[in-house]
Structure formats: C-alpha cells, structure tokens
Amino acid sequence: VNLTAMCSRARGKVHAIIDARAAAAKEEITLAFQRLRRARNLPPIALSSWKYAKLPARFQCPECGGRLIFEVNEWSTATGTPTPGGISVMCEAEEKELWSAMQQERDPEWQHRSWQSDWMPVVRQVERFCASRVRIYE
Ligand SMILES: [Zn+2]
C-alpha cells in the first residue's frame, strides 16, 4: 500500500470538495446580495474616486466580442446618476494594449476602428444600464 499516494489522492478530493462548497457559497452570497439590493432599492454599483468599472458579461465589444469597461465623466451631483453622453465605453482588451504600448513607449500593435455606427447601440445600452444601476459618490 502506497500511503503517500493515498494521502495525495485524499488531499485532492478534500480540495475539490472545499472548492465546490466555496463556489456554491459565493453564488449564494451574490444572490442574497442582489435580493437585498432590490428589496432596499439600492444601486448595485457605487463608484467613488475611481469612476470606472467592468460591465457585466452580457455587454460585449462590438468589434472583438470581448468584455467592456465604462467610465463616468459627468454625473448629477444631487443624485449621483451618470449623465447620458457623459459615459465612455471602452474595450478591455484594447485598453490593455494601449496601456502596455504606452508603458513600453511603443505604438499599439492593434486598435479597434471605433466607428460610431458599431459603438452607438452599445453605448446607448450602457447609458441605460448606468442610469438604473450606477451611482457616483464623492
Ligand atoms: Zn474589443
């Protein structure tokens, strides 16, 4: 009987059980948080000094299908509601490329075309999302 191998298999199983339970607990916490937020009529995303965040996965880059991020440039100081037209929507992958090019003092290897016709529908969706779900606190 190889005790070391048995222990290693058992440890693997224990880790798998812990990982599965942790994932289930996270899911439960997320759902409970969403229920409470709706019950108390709270916006789920509150931005303070850092005024950008990643959008949920259902929002996709119209050019590469990747995740999007948004930045709020204008908002109502009374309510914290982002102003339509005061929200920038950016492709996460493109922002990473631009950032790393800047860090390395080189030209970006690629960039999106950023055509209005491609981006406008997504920007409108993000504006609606921000109006109902995002508040800025200072
Ligand atoms: Zn993209």
Short mmCIF file of N, CA, C and O and ligand atoms in Angstrom, two decimals:
data_model
loop_
_atom_site.label_atom_id
_atom_site.label_comp_id
_atom_site.label_asym_id
_atom_site.label_seq_id
_atom_site.Cartn_x
_atom_site.Cartn_y
_atom_site.Cartn_z
N VAL A 1 0.85 -1.20 0.00
CA VAL A 1 0.00 0.00 0.00
C VAL A 1 0.88 1.25 0.00
O VAL A 1 1.77 1.36 0.83
N ASN A 2 0.63 2.13 -0.96
CA ASN A 2 1.42 3.35 -1.03
C ASN A 2 0.67 4.48 -0.31
O ASN A 2 -0.25 5.09 -0.84
N LEU A 3 1.10 4.70 0.94
CA LEU A 3 0.41 5.69 1.78
C LEU A 3 0.52 7.11 1.22
O LEU A 3 -0.43 7.89 1.29
N THR A 4 1.69 7.42 0.68
CA THR A 4 1.88 8.78 0.15
C THR A 4 0.89 9.06 -0.99
O THR A 4 0.24 10.11 -1.01
N ALA A 5 0.74 8.11 -1.87
CA ALA A 5 -0.20 8.29 -2.99
C ALA A 5 -1.63 8.37 -2.48
O ALA A 5 -2.41 9.20 -2.95
N MET A 6 -1.97 7.53 -1.47
CA MET A 6 -3.33 7.58 -0.90
C MET A 6 -3.61 8.95 -0.28
O MET A 6 -4.69 9.52 -0.46
N CYS A 7 -2.62 9.44 0.48
CA CYS A 7 -2.78 10.76 1.12
C CYS A 7 -2.96 11.84 0.06
O CYS A 7 -3.80 12.73 0.21
N SER A 8 -2.17 11.75 -0.98
CA SER A 8 -2.23 12.77 -2.02
C SER A 8 -3.59 12.76 -2.72
O SER A 8 -4.18 13.81 -2.98
N ARG A 9 -4.11 11.53 -2.98
CA ARG A 9 -5.45 11.44 -3.59
C ARG A 9 -6.52 12.00 -2.66
O ARG A 9 -7.41 12.73 -3.08
N ALA A 10 -6.41 11.65 -1.38
CA ALA A 10 -7.40 12.13 -0.40
C ALA A 10 -7.35 13.65 -0.30
O ALA A 10 -8.39 14.32 -0.26
N ARG A 11 -6.13 14.20 -0.32
CA ARG A 11 -5.99 15.65 -0.23
C ARG A 11 -6.65 16.31 -1.45
O ARG A 11 -7.34 17.31 -1.33
N GLY A 12 -6.43 15.69 -2.61
CA GLY A 12 -7.04 16.21 -3.84
C GLY A 12 -8.56 16.23 -3.73
O GLY A 12 -9.20 17.21 -4.12
N LYS A 13 -9.13 15.15 -3.18
CA LYS A 13 -10.59 15.09 -3.05
C LYS A 13 -11.11 16.15 -2.08
O LYS A 13 -12.13 16.79 -2.32
N VAL A 14 -10.38 16.31 -0.96
CA VAL A 14 -10.77 17.32 0.03
C VAL A 14 -10.76 18.71 -0.60
O VAL A 14 -11.70 19.49 -0.44
N HIS A 15 -9.70 19.00 -1.38
CA HIS A 15 -9.62 20.31 -2.03
C HIS A 15 -10.78 20.50 -3.00
O HIS A 15 -11.36 21.59 -3.06
N ALA A 16 -11.13 19.45 -3.74
CA ALA A 16 -12.23 19.55 -4.70
C ALA A 16 -13.54 19.85 -3.98
O ALA A 16 -14.34 20.68 -4.43
N ILE A 17 -13.75 19.19 -2.82
CA ILE A 17 -14.98 19.43 -2.04
C ILE A 17 -15.01 20.87 -1.53
O ILE A 17 -16.02 21.57 -1.64
N ILE A 18 -13.86 21.32 -1.00
CA ILE A 18 -13.79 22.70 -0.48
C ILE A 18 -14.06 23.70 -1.60
O ILE A 18 -14.84 24.65 -1.43
N ASP A 19 -13.44 23.49 -2.76
CA ASP A 19 -13.62 24.41 -3.89
C ASP A 19 -15.09 24.47 -4.32
O ASP A 19 -15.63 25.55 -4.56
N ALA A 20 -15.73 23.30 -4.39
CA ALA A 20 -17.13 23.25 -4.82
C ALA A 20 -18.02 23.98 -3.81
O ALA A 20 -18.91 24.74 -4.20
N ARG A 21 -17.77 23.75 -2.51
CA ARG A 21 -18.59 24.43 -1.49
C ARG A 21 -18.34 25.93 -1.48
O ARG A 21 -19.27 26.71 -1.29
N ALA A 22 -17.08 26.33 -1.67
CA ALA A 22 -16.77 27.76 -1.69
C ALA A 22 -17.48 28.42 -2.88
O ALA A 22 -18.05 29.51 -2.74
N ALA A 23 -17.46 27.76 -4.04
CA ALA A 23 -18.12 28.33 -5.22
C ALA A 23 -19.63 28.46 -4.98
O ALA A 23 -20.23 29.48 -5.32
N ALA A 24 -20.22 27.43 -4.35
CA ALA A 24 -21.66 27.47 -4.07
C ALA A 24 -21.98 28.59 -3.08
O ALA A 24 -22.97 29.30 -3.24
N ALA A 25 -21.12 28.76 -2.07
CA ALA A 25 -21.34 29.81 -1.07
C ALA A 25 -21.24 31.19 -1.72
O ALA A 25 -22.05 32.07 -1.42
N LYS A 26 -20.27 31.36 -2.62
CA LYS A 26 -20.13 32.66 -3.30
C LYS A 26 -21.37 32.98 -4.11
O LYS A 26 -21.86 34.12 -4.10
N GLU A 27 -21.88 31.96 -4.80
CA GLU A 27 -23.08 32.13 -5.60
C GLU A 27 -24.26 32.53 -4.71
O GLU A 27 -25.02 33.44 -5.02
N GLU A 28 -24.39 31.87 -3.56
CA GLU A 28 -25.48 32.18 -2.61
C GLU A 28 -25.36 33.61 -2.10
O GLU A 28 -26.35 34.33 -1.99
N ILE A 29 -24.14 34.01 -1.75
CA ILE A 29 -23.91 35.36 -1.24
C ILE A 29 -24.27 36.39 -2.30
O ILE A 29 -24.94 37.39 -2.03
N THR A 30 -23.86 36.12 -3.55
CA THR A 30 -24.17 37.03 -4.64
C THR A 30 -25.68 37.19 -4.81
O THR A 30 -26.20 38.30 -4.93
N LEU A 31 -26.39 36.05 -4.79
CA LEU A 31 -27.85 36.10 -4.96
C LEU A 31 -28.52 36.82 -3.79
O LEU A 31 -29.43 37.62 -3.99
N ALA A 32 -28.04 36.54 -2.57
CA ALA A 32 -28.61 37.19 -1.39
C ALA A 32 -28.38 38.70 -1.47
O ALA A 32 -29.26 39.50 -1.15
N PHE A 33 -27.18 39.08 -1.92
CA PHE A 33 -26.86 40.50 -2.05
C PHE A 33 -27.79 41.16 -3.07
O PHE A 33 -28.34 42.24 -2.82
N GLN A 34 -28.00 40.47 -4.20
CA GLN A 34 -28.88 41.04 -5.23
C GLN A 34 -30.32 41.17 -4.73
O GLN A 34 -30.99 42.15 -5.02
N ARG A 35 -30.79 40.16 -3.98
CA ARG A 35 -32.15 40.21 -3.42
C ARG A 35 -32.30 41.41 -2.48
O ARG A 35 -33.24 42.17 -2.58
N LEU A 36 -31.33 41.57 -1.58
CA LEU A 36 -31.38 42.68 -0.62
C LEU A 36 -31.31 44.03 -1.32
O LEU A 36 -32.01 44.96 -0.96
N ARG A 37 -30.44 44.09 -2.33
CA ARG A 37 -30.28 45.35 -3.06
C ARG A 37 -31.61 45.74 -3.70
O ARG A 37 -32.04 46.88 -3.61
N ARG A 38 -32.29 44.75 -4.32
CA ARG A 38 -33.58 45.05 -4.94
C ARG A 38 -34.62 45.42 -3.88
O ARG A 38 -35.35 46.38 -4.04
N ALA A 39 -34.63 44.68 -2.77
CA ALA A 39 -35.59 44.93 -1.71
C ALA A 39 -35.42 46.34 -1.14
O ALA A 39 -36.39 46.99 -0.79
N ARG A 40 -34.20 46.79 -1.06
CA ARG A 40 -33.93 48.11 -0.49
C ARG A 40 -33.72 49.19 -1.54
O ARG A 40 -33.33 50.31 -1.22
N ASN A 41 -33.93 48.79 -2.80
CA ASN A 41 -33.87 49.75 -3.89
C ASN A 41 -32.51 50.45 -3.98
O ASN A 41 -32.42 51.65 -4.19
N LEU A 42 -31.44 49.67 -3.81
CA LEU A 42 -30.10 50.24 -3.87
C LEU A 42 -29.45 49.96 -5.22
O LEU A 42 -29.62 48.89 -5.78
N PRO A 43 -28.71 50.93 -5.74
CA PRO A 43 -27.95 50.65 -6.96
C PRO A 43 -26.82 49.67 -6.62
O PRO A 43 -26.23 49.76 -5.56
N PRO A 44 -26.54 48.72 -7.51
CA PRO A 44 -25.53 47.70 -7.19
C PRO A 44 -24.10 48.17 -7.35
O PRO A 44 -23.20 47.60 -6.79
N ILE A 45 -23.88 49.20 -8.14
CA ILE A 45 -22.51 49.64 -8.36
C ILE A 45 -22.39 51.08 -7.86
O ILE A 45 -23.09 51.96 -8.34
N ALA A 46 -21.56 51.27 -6.88
CA ALA A 46 -21.31 52.61 -6.38
C ALA A 46 -19.85 52.92 -6.64
O ALA A 46 -18.97 52.20 -6.21
N LEU A 47 -19.61 53.98 -7.38
CA LEU A 47 -18.24 54.34 -7.70
C LEU A 47 -17.86 55.58 -6.92
O LEU A 47 -18.63 56.51 -6.82
N SER A 48 -16.65 55.58 -6.40
CA SER A 48 -16.21 56.76 -5.67
C SER A 48 -15.07 57.43 -6.42
O SER A 48 -15.27 57.88 -7.53
N SER A 49 -13.84 57.44 -5.85
CA SER A 49 -12.79 58.21 -6.51
C SER A 49 -12.40 57.60 -7.87
O SER A 49 -12.02 58.29 -8.79
N TRP A 50 -12.54 56.31 -7.99
CA TRP A 50 -12.22 55.59 -9.22
C TRP A 50 -13.51 55.46 -9.99
O TRP A 50 -14.40 54.72 -9.56
N LYS A 51 -13.70 56.17 -11.09
CA LYS A 51 -15.03 56.23 -11.70
C LYS A 51 -15.18 55.33 -12.91
O LYS A 51 -15.90 55.63 -13.84
N TYR A 52 -14.48 54.21 -12.91
CA TYR A 52 -14.76 53.25 -13.97
C TYR A 52 -14.85 51.83 -13.42
O TYR A 52 -14.34 51.54 -12.35
N ALA A 53 -15.54 50.98 -14.17
CA ALA A 53 -15.75 49.61 -13.73
C ALA A 53 -16.01 48.72 -14.94
O ALA A 53 -16.32 49.21 -16.03
N LYS A 54 -15.86 47.42 -14.71
CA LYS A 54 -16.12 46.45 -15.77
C LYS A 54 -17.62 46.23 -15.88
O LYS A 54 -18.31 46.16 -14.87
N LEU A 55 -18.12 46.13 -17.09
CA LEU A 55 -19.54 45.86 -17.30
C LEU A 55 -19.82 44.37 -17.20
O LEU A 55 -18.93 43.55 -17.43
N PRO A 56 -21.07 43.99 -16.88
CA PRO A 56 -21.42 42.57 -16.87
C PRO A 56 -21.16 41.93 -18.24
O PRO A 56 -21.16 42.63 -19.26
N ALA A 57 -20.97 40.61 -18.24
CA ALA A 57 -20.55 39.90 -19.45
C ALA A 57 -21.54 40.03 -20.61
O ALA A 57 -21.16 39.85 -21.76
N ARG A 58 -22.81 40.37 -20.31
CA ARG A 58 -23.77 40.46 -21.42
C ARG A 58 -23.47 41.66 -22.34
O ARG A 58 -23.94 41.70 -23.47
N PHE A 59 -22.70 42.62 -21.86
CA PHE A 59 -22.25 43.71 -22.72
C PHE A 59 -20.97 43.26 -23.40
O PHE A 59 -20.01 42.89 -22.73
N GLN A 60 -20.97 43.28 -24.74
CA GLN A 60 -19.79 42.80 -25.46
C GLN A 60 -19.25 43.85 -26.42
O GLN A 60 -20.02 44.63 -26.99
N CYS A 61 -17.94 43.83 -26.58
CA CYS A 61 -17.29 44.73 -27.53
C CYS A 61 -17.85 44.45 -28.93
O CYS A 61 -17.84 43.31 -29.36
N PRO A 62 -18.33 45.50 -29.63
CA PRO A 62 -18.91 45.28 -30.95
C PRO A 62 -17.86 44.87 -31.99
O PRO A 62 -18.21 44.45 -33.08
N GLU A 63 -16.58 45.01 -31.62
CA GLU A 63 -15.54 44.68 -32.61
C GLU A 63 -14.85 43.35 -32.34
O GLU A 63 -14.54 42.62 -33.28
N CYS A 64 -14.61 43.01 -31.09
CA CYS A 64 -13.91 41.74 -30.83
C CYS A 64 -14.71 40.80 -29.94
O CYS A 64 -14.29 39.67 -29.70
N GLY A 65 -15.88 41.26 -29.45
CA GLY A 65 -16.71 40.39 -28.62
C GLY A 65 -16.21 40.27 -27.19
O GLY A 65 -16.77 39.51 -26.42
N GLY A 66 -15.17 41.02 -26.85
CA GLY A 66 -14.59 40.93 -25.50
C GLY A 66 -15.38 41.75 -24.48
O GLY A 66 -16.40 42.36 -24.81
N ARG A 67 -14.90 41.75 -23.25
CA ARG A 67 -15.56 42.48 -22.16
C ARG A 67 -15.37 43.98 -22.35
O ARG A 67 -14.40 44.43 -22.95
N LEU A 68 -16.31 44.73 -21.79
CA LEU A 68 -16.27 46.18 -21.90
C LEU A 68 -16.11 46.81 -20.52
O LEU A 68 -16.53 46.23 -19.51
N ILE A 69 -15.52 47.98 -20.49
CA ILE A 69 -15.49 48.76 -19.27
C ILE A 69 -16.11 50.12 -19.56
O ILE A 69 -16.18 50.53 -20.71
N PHE A 70 -16.61 50.77 -18.52
CA PHE A 70 -17.16 52.09 -18.74
C PHE A 70 -16.52 53.06 -17.76
O PHE A 70 -16.05 52.66 -16.69
N GLU A 71 -16.52 54.32 -18.16
CA GLU A 71 -16.01 55.36 -17.29
C GLU A 71 -17.02 56.49 -17.25
O GLU A 71 -17.55 56.89 -18.30
N VAL A 72 -17.32 56.97 -16.07
CA VAL A 72 -18.28 58.05 -15.93
C VAL A 72 -17.52 59.38 -15.84
O VAL A 72 -16.68 59.56 -14.97
N ASN A 73 -17.79 60.26 -16.80
CA ASN A 73 -17.12 61.56 -16.82
C ASN A 73 -18.02 62.69 -16.30
O ASN A 73 -17.54 63.73 -15.89
N GLU A 74 -19.33 62.48 -16.36
CA GLU A 74 -20.28 63.51 -15.92
C GLU A 74 -21.43 62.84 -15.18
O GLU A 74 -21.93 61.81 -15.62
N TRP A 75 -21.85 63.46 -14.09
CA TRP A 75 -22.96 62.91 -13.33
C TRP A 75 -23.65 64.03 -12.58
O TRP A 75 -23.09 65.12 -12.40
N SER A 76 -24.87 63.76 -12.13
CA SER A 76 -25.61 64.74 -11.34
C SER A 76 -25.05 64.72 -9.92
O SER A 76 -24.99 63.66 -9.28
N THR A 77 -24.65 65.88 -9.42
CA THR A 77 -24.11 65.91 -8.06
C THR A 77 -25.22 65.69 -7.03
O THR A 77 -24.96 65.23 -5.93
N ALA A 78 -26.46 65.99 -7.41
CA ALA A 78 -27.58 65.81 -6.48
C ALA A 78 -27.90 64.33 -6.28
O ALA A 78 -28.10 63.88 -5.15
N THR A 79 -27.96 63.58 -7.37
CA THR A 79 -28.40 62.18 -7.26
C THR A 79 -27.27 61.18 -7.48
O THR A 79 -27.42 60.00 -7.16
N GLY A 80 -26.15 61.62 -8.03
CA GLY A 80 -25.06 60.71 -8.35
C GLY A 80 -25.30 59.93 -9.63
O GLY A 80 -24.50 59.06 -10.00
N THR A 81 -26.39 60.22 -10.34
CA THR A 81 -26.71 59.49 -11.56
C THR A 81 -25.82 59.95 -12.71
O THR A 81 -25.73 61.14 -12.98
N PRO A 82 -25.17 59.00 -13.40
CA PRO A 82 -24.34 59.37 -14.55
C PRO A 82 -25.18 60.05 -15.63
O PRO A 82 -26.32 59.65 -15.88
N THR A 83 -24.63 61.07 -16.27
CA THR A 83 -25.33 61.80 -17.33
C THR A 83 -25.19 61.03 -18.64
O THR A 83 -24.08 60.64 -18.99
N PRO A 84 -26.31 60.81 -19.38
CA PRO A 84 -26.15 60.20 -20.70
C PRO A 84 -25.24 61.12 -21.53
O PRO A 84 -25.36 62.33 -21.44
N GLY A 85 -24.33 60.56 -22.28
CA GLY A 85 -23.38 61.40 -23.02
C GLY A 85 -22.12 61.67 -22.19
O GLY A 85 -21.12 62.11 -22.71
N GLY A 86 -22.21 61.40 -20.90
CA GLY A 86 -21.05 61.61 -20.02
C GLY A 86 -20.41 60.28 -19.63
O GLY A 86 -19.74 60.19 -18.61
N ILE A 87 -20.68 59.26 -20.45
CA ILE A 87 -20.16 57.92 -20.14
C ILE A 87 -19.32 57.43 -21.32
O ILE A 87 -19.76 57.48 -22.45
N SER A 88 -18.10 57.00 -21.04
CA SER A 88 -17.27 56.40 -22.08
C SER A 88 -17.32 54.89 -21.96
O SER A 88 -17.27 54.36 -20.86
N VAL A 89 -17.42 54.23 -23.09
CA VAL A 89 -17.42 52.76 -23.11
C VAL A 89 -16.17 52.32 -23.86
O VAL A 89 -15.88 52.82 -24.95
N MET A 90 -15.40 51.43 -23.24
CA MET A 90 -14.14 51.00 -23.83
C MET A 90 -14.01 49.49 -23.82
O MET A 90 -14.53 48.82 -22.94
N CYS A 91 -13.29 49.00 -24.82
CA CYS A 91 -12.98 47.57 -24.89
C CYS A 91 -11.82 47.28 -23.93
O CYS A 91 -10.79 47.95 -23.99
N GLU A 92 -12.03 46.30 -23.06
CA GLU A 92 -11.00 46.00 -22.06
C GLU A 92 -9.67 45.56 -22.72
O GLU A 92 -8.60 46.02 -22.33
N ALA A 93 -9.77 44.70 -23.74
CA ALA A 93 -8.56 44.20 -24.41
C ALA A 93 -7.81 45.35 -25.09
O ALA A 93 -6.58 45.43 -25.03
N GLU A 94 -8.57 46.25 -25.72
CA GLU A 94 -7.94 47.37 -26.40
C GLU A 94 -7.27 48.31 -25.40
O GLU A 94 -6.16 48.78 -25.62
N GLU A 95 -7.96 48.57 -24.28
CA GLU A 95 -7.38 49.43 -23.25
C GLU A 95 -6.07 48.83 -22.73
O GLU A 95 -5.11 49.56 -22.49
N LYS A 96 -6.04 47.49 -22.56
CA LYS A 96 -4.81 46.83 -22.09
C LYS A 96 -3.68 47.01 -23.09
O LYS A 96 -2.55 47.29 -22.70
N GLU A 97 -4.01 46.86 -24.38
CA GLU A 97 -2.99 47.02 -25.42
C GLU A 97 -2.47 48.47 -25.44
O GLU A 97 -1.27 48.70 -25.50
N LEU A 98 -3.39 49.43 -25.36
CA LEU A 98 -2.98 50.84 -25.39
C LEU A 98 -2.11 51.17 -24.18
O LEU A 98 -1.09 51.85 -24.29
N TRP A 99 -2.52 50.62 -23.02
CA TRP A 99 -1.78 50.88 -21.79
C TRP A 99 -0.38 50.27 -21.87
O TRP A 99 0.61 50.92 -21.55
N SER A 100 -0.30 49.03 -22.35
CA SER A 100 1.01 48.39 -22.36
C SER A 100 1.91 49.05 -23.42
O SER A 100 3.12 49.17 -23.22
N ALA A 101 1.32 49.50 -24.54
CA ALA A 101 2.10 50.23 -25.54
C ALA A 101 2.67 51.51 -24.94
O ALA A 101 3.84 51.85 -25.13
N MET A 102 1.82 52.20 -24.16
CA MET A 102 2.27 53.45 -23.54
C MET A 102 3.40 53.18 -22.55
O MET A 102 4.40 53.89 -22.53
N GLN A 103 3.23 52.11 -21.74
CA GLN A 103 4.25 51.76 -20.76
C GLN A 103 5.59 51.45 -21.42
O GLN A 103 6.64 51.77 -20.89
N GLN A 104 5.50 50.77 -22.58
CA GLN A 104 6.73 50.35 -23.27
C GLN A 104 7.19 51.37 -24.30
O GLN A 104 8.11 51.10 -25.08
N GLU A 105 6.52 52.52 -24.35
CA GLU A 105 6.84 53.60 -25.29
C GLU A 105 6.94 53.08 -26.72
O GLU A 105 7.91 53.32 -27.43
N ARG A 106 5.93 52.33 -27.12
CA ARG A 106 5.85 51.83 -28.50
C ARG A 106 4.47 52.15 -29.06
O ARG A 106 3.57 52.55 -28.33
N ASP A 107 4.31 51.94 -30.39
CA ASP A 107 2.99 52.10 -30.99
C ASP A 107 2.16 50.87 -30.65
O ASP A 107 2.70 49.77 -30.56
N PRO A 108 0.83 51.06 -30.50
CA PRO A 108 -0.02 49.88 -30.25
C PRO A 108 0.07 48.90 -31.43
O PRO A 108 0.18 49.33 -32.58
N GLU A 109 0.05 47.61 -31.13
CA GLU A 109 0.11 46.61 -32.20
C GLU A 109 -1.20 46.53 -32.96
O GLU A 109 -1.24 46.12 -34.11
N TRP A 110 -2.29 46.87 -32.30
CA TRP A 110 -3.59 46.87 -32.97
C TRP A 110 -4.49 47.86 -32.25
O TRP A 110 -4.26 48.20 -31.08
N GLN A 111 -5.52 48.30 -32.95
CA GLN A 111 -6.53 49.18 -32.37
C GLN A 111 -7.85 48.92 -33.07
O GLN A 111 -7.87 48.56 -34.24
N HIS A 112 -8.97 49.13 -32.33
CA HIS A 112 -10.28 49.00 -32.97
C HIS A 112 -10.53 50.20 -33.88
O HIS A 112 -9.91 51.24 -33.71
N ARG A 113 -11.48 50.02 -34.81
CA ARG A 113 -11.79 51.12 -35.73
C ARG A 113 -12.58 52.22 -35.04
O ARG A 113 -12.55 53.36 -35.44
N SER A 114 -13.34 51.79 -33.99
CA SER A 114 -14.14 52.75 -33.20
C SER A 114 -15.15 53.51 -34.03
O SER A 114 -15.35 54.71 -33.83
N TRP A 115 -15.79 52.84 -34.99
CA TRP A 115 -16.81 53.51 -35.77
C TRP A 115 -18.05 53.72 -34.92
O TRP A 115 -18.52 52.83 -34.23
N GLN A 116 -18.56 54.96 -35.06
CA GLN A 116 -19.78 55.35 -34.33
C GLN A 116 -20.91 54.34 -34.55
O GLN A 116 -21.60 53.97 -33.62
N SER A 117 -21.07 53.92 -35.82
CA SER A 117 -22.18 53.03 -36.16
C SER A 117 -22.07 51.69 -35.42
O SER A 117 -23.07 51.07 -35.10
N ASP A 118 -20.84 51.24 -35.15
CA ASP A 118 -20.65 49.98 -34.41
C ASP A 118 -20.91 50.19 -32.92
O ASP A 118 -21.48 49.34 -32.25
N TRP A 119 -20.47 51.33 -32.42
CA TRP A 119 -20.44 51.53 -30.96
C TRP A 119 -21.70 52.17 -30.38
O TRP A 119 -22.02 51.96 -29.21
N MET A 120 -22.40 52.97 -31.20
CA MET A 120 -23.54 53.73 -30.67
C MET A 120 -24.60 52.84 -29.97
O MET A 120 -25.03 53.16 -28.87
N PRO A 121 -25.00 51.72 -30.61
CA PRO A 121 -26.02 50.89 -29.95
C PRO A 121 -25.55 50.40 -28.57
O PRO A 121 -26.34 50.37 -27.62
N VAL A 122 -24.27 50.02 -28.47
CA VAL A 122 -23.73 49.54 -27.20
C VAL A 122 -23.67 50.67 -26.18
O VAL A 122 -24.04 50.50 -25.02
N VAL A 123 -23.25 51.84 -26.64
CA VAL A 123 -23.16 52.99 -25.74
C VAL A 123 -24.55 53.32 -25.17
O VAL A 123 -24.69 53.58 -23.97
N ARG A 124 -25.58 53.25 -26.02
CA ARG A 124 -26.95 53.52 -25.54
C ARG A 124 -27.37 52.50 -24.46
O ARG A 124 -27.97 52.87 -23.46
N GLN A 125 -27.03 51.23 -24.70
CA GLN A 125 -27.35 50.18 -23.70
C GLN A 125 -26.63 50.47 -22.38
O GLN A 125 -27.21 50.32 -21.31
N VAL A 126 -25.37 50.85 -22.49
CA VAL A 126 -24.58 51.11 -21.28
C VAL A 126 -25.13 52.34 -20.54
O VAL A 126 -25.18 52.37 -19.32
N GLU A 127 -25.58 53.34 -21.30
CA GLU A 127 -26.16 54.52 -20.67
C GLU A 127 -27.41 54.15 -19.86
O GLU A 127 -27.60 54.64 -18.75
N ARG A 128 -28.24 53.28 -20.45
CA ARG A 128 -29.44 52.83 -19.72
C ARG A 128 -29.05 52.04 -18.47
O ARG A 128 -29.62 52.23 -17.39
N PHE A 129 -28.06 51.16 -18.64
CA PHE A 129 -27.58 50.37 -17.51
C PHE A 129 -27.07 51.30 -16.39
O PHE A 129 -27.41 51.13 -15.22
N CYS A 130 -26.27 52.29 -16.76
CA CYS A 130 -25.69 53.20 -15.77
C CYS A 130 -26.77 54.02 -15.07
O CYS A 130 -26.70 54.26 -13.87
N ALA A 131 -27.79 54.45 -15.84
CA ALA A 131 -28.85 55.26 -15.25
C ALA A 131 -29.59 54.49 -14.16
O ALA A 131 -29.96 55.05 -13.13
N SER A 132 -29.77 53.18 -14.36
CA SER A 132 -30.52 52.44 -13.35
C SER A 132 -29.62 51.79 -12.30
O SER A 132 -30.07 51.54 -11.19
N ARG A 133 -28.36 51.50 -12.64
CA ARG A 133 -27.55 50.68 -11.74
C ARG A 133 -26.32 51.34 -11.14
O ARG A 133 -25.67 50.75 -10.29
N VAL A 134 -25.95 52.52 -11.61
CA VAL A 134 -24.68 53.09 -11.16
C VAL A 134 -24.91 54.46 -10.52
O VAL A 134 -25.69 55.27 -11.02
N ARG A 135 -24.30 54.67 -9.39
CA ARG A 135 -24.35 55.98 -8.74
C ARG A 135 -22.93 56.38 -8.36
O ARG A 135 -22.15 55.56 -7.92
N ILE A 136 -22.67 57.67 -8.48
CA ILE A 136 -21.34 58.19 -8.15
C ILE A 136 -21.41 58.87 -6.78
O ILE A 136 -22.30 59.71 -6.54
N TYR A 137 -20.51 58.49 -5.91
CA TYR A 137 -20.43 59.13 -4.60
C TYR A 137 -19.09 59.81 -4.46
O TYR A 137 -18.08 59.25 -4.84
N GLU A 138 -19.07 61.00 -3.91
CA GLU A 138 -17.78 61.69 -3.74
C GLU A 138 -17.50 61.95 -2.28
O GLU A 138 -18.39 62.13 -1.50
ZN ZN B 1 -12.72 44.86 -28.42
#
